[in-house]
Amino acid sequence: MLYNLGMFLLNSAIKIAAPFNPKAKLWCKGREHLLEKIETAMLSVKGRVVWFHCASLGEFEQGRQLIEDWKKRHENDTIVLTFYSPSGYEMRKDYKGADFVYYLPLDSSSNAQRFVKALNPKYAFFIKYEYWNNYLRELKNNGTKTYLVSAIFRKNDLFFKSYGNFHRSMLLYFDNLFVQNEESKQLLSTIGINNVNVFGDTRFDRVYNIISQTRKLEKIEAFAEGKEVFICGSSWPKDDEIVVSLIEKYKDISFIIVPHEIGEAKIVALVEKISKLGRECVRYSKCEKIENYRSSSVVVVDVIGILSSIYKYGRYGYIGGGFGVGIHNTLEAATFGLPLIFGSNYKRFDEAVSLVKLGSAQPINGFEEASKWLETMRKDKELYEKLSKKSAEFVEKNIGATSKIFNFIEE
């Protein structure tokens, strides 16, 4: 009862915010008459339906290899992909790996009943962090095999609190939980959840495949040719400050900055700041002349969706977000053998912790530490090669989660 009230209040709050908040507006607009559209579309579907749900873009990338491998193995199955957030849906609404891509309707009892009845899925996969009580209950009642993929649990999660009964009850709806590590399995056992398998993180499979699937970026390739390139991916303002200081100090290094937010005002300000340092800077979306990239020493990438292909052109990597809510994807850079630095908020990400332990990544608190690290990487070629190799090997050694999931389901 309280949960459903919470869903109602959430829906009301987002509707109130919609006129003033672009994301809230997209959230509401994307759900207008949504169930009617889904019910109509499903009438023409023949055969099995398999449902994959992701909160946002990050979770999608985590589950992407599973989705695409499923379609290869079961080409006659209908794949339905849903997102909770606009950032995920708007980026992947035209994704060719799924037959249908939708927002997830609000988790009310009636919505969940209509949605599950319309799809009647044979299998449902929730990626990493998604727990929606009404949907999980309806899937159980429908006889749908339901799995949580690449989940990770920590002792301070609500599931393990004395007042976490409701959250614990949601876990009982899953037929199996595929977790990333032994710690998660052990924690779940303390609350009586034992239908758990340690299969690792499916993101490793995805990023490992990136090596063979990266796009050739002619402009970036022209820029990087013959240069020592430092790449800053998914940067936030604090990260930009540090990198701009590095740009000012290291005139003989070329830089590629890929901001997390690409609002016009922010990009213009960043380009102006770099240009004032006397560095020739090009803006990716505004410059098509290859010769301009060859003559420039800084590129600001203001488009979405090419970062994973950019890393292969770099020698050093900086992962943004570590001075805010947490760092972004380290694995895309690591798979190309880039030694990495990032801000101090990284400990919630097991792969980042592992890279730090290996020495292939180093947390920093500001410009001075970033500069010192860069000096070391440049001077000690043997150390650089050693850490670069460790980064790439770390990804390669952790692939296989997707295959383990298929083996479990199909055995």
XYZ file of C-alpha atoms in Angstrom:
411
model
C 0.000 0.000 0.000
C 2.721 2.487 0.984
C 4.758 1.495 -2.060
C 1.864 2.193 -4.432
C 1.244 5.512 -2.697
C 4.906 6.327 -3.202
C 4.606 5.542 -6.917
C 1.562 7.822 -7.160
C 3.380 10.669 -5.421
C 6.444 10.164 -7.618
C 4.314 10.349 -10.739
C 2.585 13.492 -9.476
C 5.870 15.181 -8.593
C 7.359 14.480 -12.020
C 4.252 15.856 -13.749
C 4.473 19.035 -11.676
C 8.157 19.396 -12.564
C 7.669 18.677 -16.278
C 7.064 22.279 -17.441
C 10.302 23.374 -15.788
C 12.571 20.344 -16.197
C 13.487 18.896 -19.637
C 14.097 15.375 -18.314
C 10.807 15.335 -16.403
C 9.057 16.565 -19.549
C 10.543 13.707 -21.583
C 9.654 11.233 -18.805
C 5.989 12.281 -18.996
C 5.721 12.692 -22.760
C 7.284 9.290 -23.379
C 4.632 7.617 -21.246
C 1.575 9.235 -22.842
C -0.795 6.479 -24.047
C 2.155 4.123 -23.682
C 0.297 1.027 -22.538
C -2.180 1.340 -25.394
C 0.727 1.467 -27.862
C 2.353 -1.583 -26.276
C -0.870 -3.593 -26.192
C -1.551 -2.829 -29.857
C 1.998 -3.699 -30.930
C 2.001 -7.004 -29.064
C -1.122 -8.213 -30.866
C 0.959 -8.867 -33.982
C 3.760 -10.716 -32.197
C 4.155 -14.430 -32.834
C 6.291 -16.752 -30.743
C 8.253 -16.074 -27.560
C 8.773 -12.638 -26.051
C 11.897 -11.871 -24.025
C 11.915 -8.677 -21.957
C 15.053 -6.782 -20.939
C 14.756 -3.824 -18.576
C 17.455 -1.222 -17.905
C 17.290 1.850 -15.713
C 19.367 3.995 -18.029
C 22.169 4.033 -20.579
C 24.818 2.585 -18.271
C 22.711 -0.450 -17.441
C 21.900 -0.887 -21.114
C 25.595 -1.084 -21.968
C 25.947 -3.607 -19.159
C 23.240 -5.823 -20.609
C 23.850 -5.119 -24.281
C 26.018 -8.160 -24.974
C 23.385 -10.419 -23.433
C 20.656 -8.844 -25.582
C 22.631 -9.147 -28.804
C 23.834 -12.674 -28.120
C 20.277 -13.708 -27.263
C 19.060 -12.457 -30.637
C 21.835 -14.362 -32.408
C 20.958 -17.592 -30.601
C 17.167 -17.169 -30.737
C 16.492 -15.081 -33.830
C 12.773 -15.893 -33.824
C 12.260 -14.508 -30.316
C 10.813 -11.013 -29.977
C 13.033 -8.749 -27.873
C 11.348 -5.983 -25.876
C 13.684 -3.453 -24.264
C 12.483 -0.917 -21.692
C 14.123 2.020 -19.965
C 13.150 3.907 -16.854
C 15.026 7.137 -17.574
C 14.918 9.528 -20.545
C 18.712 9.476 -20.840
C 18.580 5.779 -21.676
C 15.476 5.769 -23.847
C 16.265 8.864 -25.895
C 19.720 7.530 -26.761
C 18.600 3.986 -27.639
C 15.007 4.288 -28.859
C 16.174 3.286 -32.348
C 18.393 0.431 -31.153
C 18.343 -2.309 -33.789
C 19.145 -5.120 -31.362
C 15.584 -5.058 -29.994
C 12.284 -5.453 -31.811
C 10.553 -2.920 -29.562
C 11.994 -0.191 -27.322
C 9.771 1.555 -24.769
C 9.785 3.531 -21.585
C 8.760 1.408 -18.609
C 5.248 2.413 -17.564
C 5.004 3.600 -13.961
C 5.100 0.676 -11.535
C 1.462 0.652 -10.431
C -0.549 -2.527 -9.929
C -2.787 -1.890 -12.937
C 0.094 -0.879 -15.225
C 2.095 -3.952 -14.297
C -0.880 -6.248 -14.900
C -1.585 -4.758 -18.329
C 2.068 -4.723 -19.363
C 2.815 -8.312 -18.379
C -0.448 -9.543 -19.890
C 0.363 -7.783 -23.178
C 3.905 -9.141 -23.420
C 3.393 -12.513 -21.747
C 7.198 -12.856 -21.669
C 8.899 -16.226 -21.464
C 11.928 -14.612 -19.810
C 12.537 -11.263 -18.124
C 15.949 -9.789 -17.324
C 16.457 -6.851 -14.981
C 19.922 -5.339 -15.321
C 21.944 -4.647 -12.174
C 19.922 -2.325 -9.918
C 16.274 -2.453 -10.954
C 13.610 -3.681 -8.519
C 9.967 -2.872 -9.293
C 7.626 -4.638 -6.915
C 4.421 -4.723 -8.971
C 6.198 -5.859 -12.126
C 8.126 -8.556 -10.287
C 4.946 -9.849 -8.636
C 3.064 -9.967 -11.942
C 5.936 -11.762 -13.657
C 5.906 -14.367 -10.896
C 2.143 -14.804 -11.219
C 2.544 -15.107 -14.991
C 5.092 -17.904 -14.708
C 7.795 -15.822 -16.403
C 11.368 -16.855 -15.627
C 12.833 -13.687 -14.121
C 16.512 -12.938 -13.557
C 18.620 -10.155 -12.083
C 21.789 -9.688 -14.151
C 25.230 -8.471 -13.035
C 23.890 -7.431 -9.654
C 26.125 -6.250 -6.870
C 25.159 -5.971 -3.217
C 26.822 -4.143 -0.326
C 26.267 -4.527 3.403
C 24.789 -1.033 3.775
C 22.064 -1.699 1.177
C 18.462 -1.550 2.393
C 18.088 -5.291 1.850
C 20.323 -5.946 4.841
C 18.830 -3.403 7.257
C 16.478 -4.381 10.078
C 13.772 -2.283 8.398
C 14.389 -3.723 4.928
C 11.677 -6.397 4.903
C 9.853 -4.934 1.918
C 13.009 -4.686 -0.175
C 14.006 -8.227 0.790
C 10.604 -9.491 -0.307
C 11.201 -8.191 -3.847
C 14.267 -10.400 -4.204
C 12.096 -13.470 -3.635
C 10.356 -12.884 -6.971
C 13.528 -13.599 -8.962
C 14.103 -17.136 -10.181
C 17.823 -16.501 -9.958
C 20.191 -13.675 -9.172
C 23.395 -13.494 -11.227
C 25.825 -11.481 -9.119
C 29.252 -10.050 -9.805
C 31.180 -11.299 -6.782
C 31.317 -13.699 -3.846
C 30.688 -10.915 -1.332
C 27.267 -10.293 -2.880
C 26.416 -13.989 -2.711
C 27.474 -14.215 0.928
C 25.465 -11.136 1.885
C 22.357 -12.538 0.218
C 22.764 -15.812 2.082
C 22.487 -13.919 5.389
C 18.896 -12.970 4.489
C 17.954 -16.386 3.167
C 18.421 -15.682 -0.553
C 20.324 -18.664 -1.934
C 19.232 -18.899 -5.580
C 22.387 -16.981 -6.475
C 25.206 -17.581 -8.962
C 28.481 -15.661 -9.181
C 28.862 -15.099 -12.922
C 30.761 -11.804 -12.964
C 30.027 -8.605 -14.835
C 28.614 -8.709 -18.373
C 30.187 -5.314 -19.094
C 33.545 -7.023 -19.551
C 32.103 -9.003 -22.461
C 30.735 -5.837 -24.004
C 33.899 -3.760 -23.716
C 36.090 -6.640 -24.879
C 34.011 -6.847 -28.046
C 34.442 -3.103 -28.526
C 37.971 -3.808 -29.770
C 36.622 -5.513 -32.884
C 33.602 -3.221 -33.270
C 35.093 0.256 -32.855
C 34.328 2.711 -35.584
C 37.077 4.356 -37.565
C 36.848 8.041 -36.710
C 38.641 9.822 -39.532
C 38.800 13.194 -37.812
C 40.154 11.746 -34.560
C 42.561 9.508 -36.459
C 43.957 12.514 -38.329
C 44.264 14.429 -35.069
C 46.049 11.603 -33.229
C 48.500 10.610 -35.968
C 52.052 10.970 -34.695
C 50.910 12.580 -31.439
C 51.039 11.675 -27.759
C 47.335 11.802 -26.871
C 45.701 12.262 -23.465
C 41.970 11.456 -23.431
C 39.567 12.750 -20.803
C 36.262 10.870 -21.018
C 32.911 11.783 -19.446
C 34.332 14.868 -17.768
C 32.533 17.138 -15.327
C 33.511 20.765 -14.536
C 36.044 19.827 -11.833
C 37.649 17.318 -14.203
C 37.767 19.954 -16.933
C 39.590 22.340 -14.587
C 42.315 19.774 -13.972
C 42.674 18.856 -17.628
C 42.784 22.501 -18.730
C 45.671 22.992 -16.290
C 47.411 19.968 -17.836
C 46.816 21.453 -21.288
C 48.462 24.671 -20.143
C 51.496 22.869 -18.697
C 52.137 20.154 -21.286
C 52.420 21.943 -24.617
C 53.863 18.841 -26.302
C 50.880 16.589 -25.452
C 47.643 16.611 -27.447
C 44.329 16.341 -25.621
C 40.851 15.047 -26.397
C 38.118 16.097 -23.962
C 34.729 14.369 -24.074
C 32.428 16.151 -21.588
C 29.581 14.269 -19.941
C 27.206 17.189 -20.482
C 27.315 18.831 -23.911
C 25.132 21.890 -23.399
C 26.030 24.674 -25.827
C 27.044 27.244 -23.217
C 29.333 24.798 -21.410
C 31.062 23.665 -24.594
C 31.598 27.221 -25.841
C 33.065 28.251 -22.478
C 35.417 25.255 -22.427
C 36.682 25.876 -25.972
C 37.245 29.570 -25.215
C 39.171 28.759 -22.049
C 41.487 26.389 -23.936
C 41.954 28.784 -26.855
C 43.022 31.554 -24.467
C 45.953 29.343 -23.435
C 47.318 29.637 -26.955
C 46.397 26.061 -27.861
C 44.672 25.442 -31.182
C 41.366 23.802 -30.253
C 38.700 22.359 -32.549
C 35.130 21.502 -31.708
C 34.173 18.107 -33.113
C 30.644 18.948 -34.266
C 31.654 22.229 -35.902
C 34.762 21.231 -37.825
C 34.875 18.831 -40.787
C 38.210 19.769 -42.365
C 40.710 16.980 -41.728
C 43.675 19.348 -42.039
C 42.347 21.379 -39.092
C 42.558 18.292 -36.892
C 46.117 17.585 -37.982
C 47.196 21.096 -37.032
C 45.281 21.270 -33.733
C 46.462 20.105 -30.327
C 43.098 19.896 -28.521
C 39.729 18.468 -29.577
C 36.531 18.998 -27.595
C 34.057 16.270 -28.548
C 30.508 17.591 -28.259
C 28.621 14.592 -29.650
C 27.354 11.487 -27.879
C 28.094 7.858 -28.620
C 31.694 7.757 -29.880
C 33.754 7.796 -26.670
C 34.360 4.036 -26.651
C 35.813 4.316 -30.161
C 37.967 7.316 -29.237
C 39.961 5.555 -26.520
C 41.916 3.467 -29.024
C 43.637 6.653 -30.216
C 44.979 7.534 -26.769
C 48.041 6.878 -24.648
C 46.757 8.141 -21.285
C 43.230 8.236 -19.893
C 41.298 10.332 -17.386
C 37.835 9.114 -16.377
C 35.477 11.850 -15.227
C 32.944 11.934 -12.411
C 35.266 11.134 -9.521
C 34.758 14.506 -7.862
C 30.981 14.143 -7.937
C 28.564 11.215 -7.712
C 31.152 8.711 -8.937
C 33.378 7.869 -11.868
C 32.095 6.768 -15.249
C 33.085 3.715 -17.283
C 36.744 2.744 -16.784
C 36.594 -0.504 -18.735
C 36.209 1.062 -22.177
C 39.571 2.777 -21.731
C 41.232 -0.133 -19.939
C 40.457 -2.573 -22.745
C 42.718 -0.485 -25.013
C 45.510 -0.594 -22.448
C 45.315 2.986 -21.210
C 46.744 3.657 -17.741
C 44.133 5.781 -15.968
C 43.572 8.505 -13.424
C 40.284 9.640 -11.891
C 38.887 11.469 -8.878
C 38.651 9.999 -5.402
C 35.003 8.866 -5.552
C 35.589 5.478 -7.163
C 35.287 2.854 -4.429
C 31.708 1.845 -5.292
C 32.994 0.480 -8.587
C 34.709 -2.873 -8.199
C 36.471 -2.699 -11.549
C 38.025 0.660 -10.633
C 39.143 -0.668 -7.251
C 40.741 -3.647 -9.000
C 42.543 -1.414 -11.506
C 43.903 0.711 -8.651
C 45.177 -2.413 -6.881
C 46.907 -3.480 -10.090
C 48.518 -0.059 -10.379
C 46.917 0.530 -13.777
C 44.750 3.295 -12.359
C 45.441 5.966 -9.776
C 42.996 8.164 -7.859
C 43.897 11.846 -7.686
C 42.769 14.802 -5.593
C 43.695 17.542 -8.023
C 46.032 18.944 -10.639
C 49.306 18.387 -8.765
C 48.713 14.644 -8.404
C 47.537 14.367 -12.005
C 50.670 16.154 -13.205
C 52.956 13.997 -11.083
C 51.340 10.828 -12.432
C 51.666 12.040 -16.007
C 55.342 12.885 -15.476
C 55.957 9.354 -14.191
C 54.147 7.731 -17.112
C 56.164 9.778 -19.602
C 59.574 9.263 -18.026
C 59.338 5.566 -17.121
C 58.558 3.830 -20.419
C 59.011 0.367 -18.915
C 56.494 1.111 -16.160
C 54.058 2.541 -18.695
C 54.192 -0.595 -20.847
C 53.755 -2.807 -17.793
C 50.662 -0.935 -16.572
C 49.211 -0.690 -20.070
C 49.475 -4.459 -20.445
C 47.877 -4.999 -17.029
C 44.895 -2.822 -17.993
C 44.145 -4.788 -21.149
C 44.742 -8.157 -19.460
C 42.394 -7.226 -16.604
C 39.496 -6.902 -19.028
C 40.403 -10.051 -20.934
C 40.642 -12.160 -17.761
C 37.153 -11.148 -16.628
C 35.147 -11.905 -19.755
C 32.650 -14.774 -19.825
C 29.659 -13.677 -17.705
C 27.311 -13.673 -20.697
C 28.242 -17.236 -21.672
C 27.712 -18.399 -18.088
C 24.212 -16.925 -18.077
C 23.317 -18.691 -21.322
C 24.729 -21.977 -20.054
C 22.652 -21.693 -16.880
C 19.385 -20.841 -18.634
C 19.744 -23.354 -21.453
C 21.064 -26.323 -19.491
